[in-house]
Amino acid sequence: METNLTYDMYVPTRVMFGAGMLNKLSEQPMPGKRALIVISNGKSTRANGYLSRTEGQLHKTGVETVVFDGVTPNPTVDNVNAGAKFARENGDGRNVHQRPCTDDGRGHREHI
C-alpha cells in the first residue's frame, strides 16, 4: 500500500510535573496573553480545585483563560472536531492541558 502521507512537526513543549509544580506556573515565562485550558467533561478537575488554581496562576501573570471542558472518554471524530473548532474560535495557539492528580501526602499519586 502506497501513501503520500508525510508530516514535519516541531513541538517545543515544557512539561512541569510533581508535587507543588502547579504553584510555580505563574513563575514561568508566558508565550501569550490568552490560554486555552483543555479538560475532560468530568467533574474532578473543577471539584478538586485544579481548574481554579490553574486559572489563578495564569491570571497572576496577566494571561486571560478560556476553558474547553468537552473532552469525552474515547473521543469521537465529532468530539475532536468540536474541540478544534473551539480552539480556533477562542484560543491564540497557547494551550494548557490538565491531567489532575491526587496526592495522599505520603508521596502516593493517582491520576484522576
Coordinates of C-alpha atoms in Angstrom, one line a residue:
M1 CA 0.0 0.0 0.0
E2 CA 1.5 3.3 -1.1
T3 CA 0.7 6.5 0.7
N4 CA 1.7 10.1 0.2
L5 CA 1.1 11.0 3.9
T6 CA 4.1 13.0 5.3
Y7 CA 4.4 15.5 8.1
D8 CA 7.1 17.5 9.8
M9 CA 6.3 18.6 13.4
Y10 CA 8.2 20.9 15.7
V11 CA 6.5 21.0 19.1
P12 CA 8.6 22.8 21.7
T13 CA 6.9 21.8 25.0
R14 CA 7.7 22.3 28.6
V15 CA 6.2 19.7 31.0
M16 CA 6.0 20.5 34.7
F17 CA 5.2 17.5 36.9
G18 CA 5.3 16.8 40.6
A19 CA 4.1 17.9 43.9
G20 CA 3.8 21.7 44.1
M21 CA 4.5 22.4 40.5
L22 CA 1.1 24.0 39.8
N23 CA 2.1 26.7 42.3
K24 CA 5.1 27.6 40.2
L25 CA 3.1 28.1 36.9
S26 CA 3.0 31.9 37.4
E27 CA 6.8 32.0 37.7
Q28 CA 7.2 30.7 34.1
P29 CA 7.5 33.0 31.1
M30 CA 4.2 33.1 29.3
P31 CA 4.2 33.0 25.5
G32 CA 1.0 34.9 25.0
K33 CA -1.8 36.7 26.7
R34 CA -4.5 34.1 26.3
A35 CA -4.5 30.4 27.3
L36 CA -6.9 27.7 26.2
I37 CA -7.3 25.2 29.1
V38 CA -8.5 21.8 27.9
I39 CA -10.2 19.5 30.4
S40 CA -12.5 16.5 30.4
N41 CA -16.2 16.8 30.8
G42 CA -16.0 15.1 34.2
K43 CA -16.2 16.9 37.5
S44 CA -13.0 16.1 39.3
T45 CA -10.9 18.9 37.8
R46 CA -13.3 21.6 38.9
A47 CA -14.4 19.8 42.2
N48 CA -10.8 19.3 43.4
G49 CA -9.9 22.9 42.6
Y50 CA -7.3 22.2 39.9
L51 CA -9.1 24.4 37.3
S52 CA -9.5 27.4 39.6
R53 CA -5.9 27.1 40.8
T54 CA -4.6 26.9 37.2
E55 CA -6.7 29.9 36.2
G56 CA -5.4 31.8 39.2
Q57 CA -1.8 31.1 38.4
L58 CA -2.3 32.2 34.8
H59 CA -4.3 35.3 35.8
K60 CA -1.4 36.3 38.1
T61 CA 0.7 36.8 35.0
G62 CA -2.0 38.7 33.1
V63 CA -3.0 35.8 31.0
E64 CA -6.7 35.5 30.1
T65 CA -8.1 32.0 30.2
V66 CA -10.7 30.2 28.1
V67 CA -11.9 26.6 29.1
F68 CA -12.9 23.8 26.8
D69 CA -14.5 21.2 29.0
G70 CA -15.9 18.9 26.3
V71 CA -13.3 16.2 26.1
T72 CA -15.0 12.8 26.4
P73 CA -13.5 9.4 27.2
N74 CA -12.6 7.7 23.9
P75 CA -13.4 10.9 21.9
T76 CA -15.2 10.5 18.6
V77 CA -14.1 12.4 15.5
D78 CA -17.0 14.8 16.1
N79 CA -15.7 15.5 19.7
V80 CA -12.2 16.2 18.4
N81 CA -13.6 18.5 15.7
A82 CA -15.7 20.3 18.2
G83 CA -12.5 20.9 20.4
A84 CA -10.5 22.0 17.3
K85 CA -13.3 24.5 16.3
F86 CA -13.5 25.9 19.9
A87 CA -9.7 26.3 19.9
R88 CA -9.7 28.1 16.6
E89 CA -12.5 30.4 17.7
N90 CA -11.2 31.1 21.3
G91 CA -7.5 30.4 21.5
D92 CA -4.4 32.1 20.3
G93 CA -2.4 28.9 19.9
R94 CA -1.4 28.6 23.6
N95 CA -2.9 25.6 25.3
V96 CA -2.8 24.3 28.8
H97 CA -3.8 20.7 29.2
Q98 CA -4.7 19.4 32.7
R99 CA -4.5 15.8 33.9
P100 CA -5.3 16.2 37.6
C101 CA -3.5 14.1 40.1
T102 CA -4.4 13.4 43.8
D103 CA -1.6 13.2 46.4
D104 CA -2.2 11.5 49.7
G105 CA 0.6 13.5 51.4
R106 CA 2.9 10.5 51.6
G107 CA 4.1 10.7 48.0
H108 CA 1.5 8.4 46.5
R109 CA -0.1 10.0 43.5
E110 CA -3.0 8.8 41.4
H111 CA -4.1 10.3 38.1
I112 CA -7.8 11.1 38.1

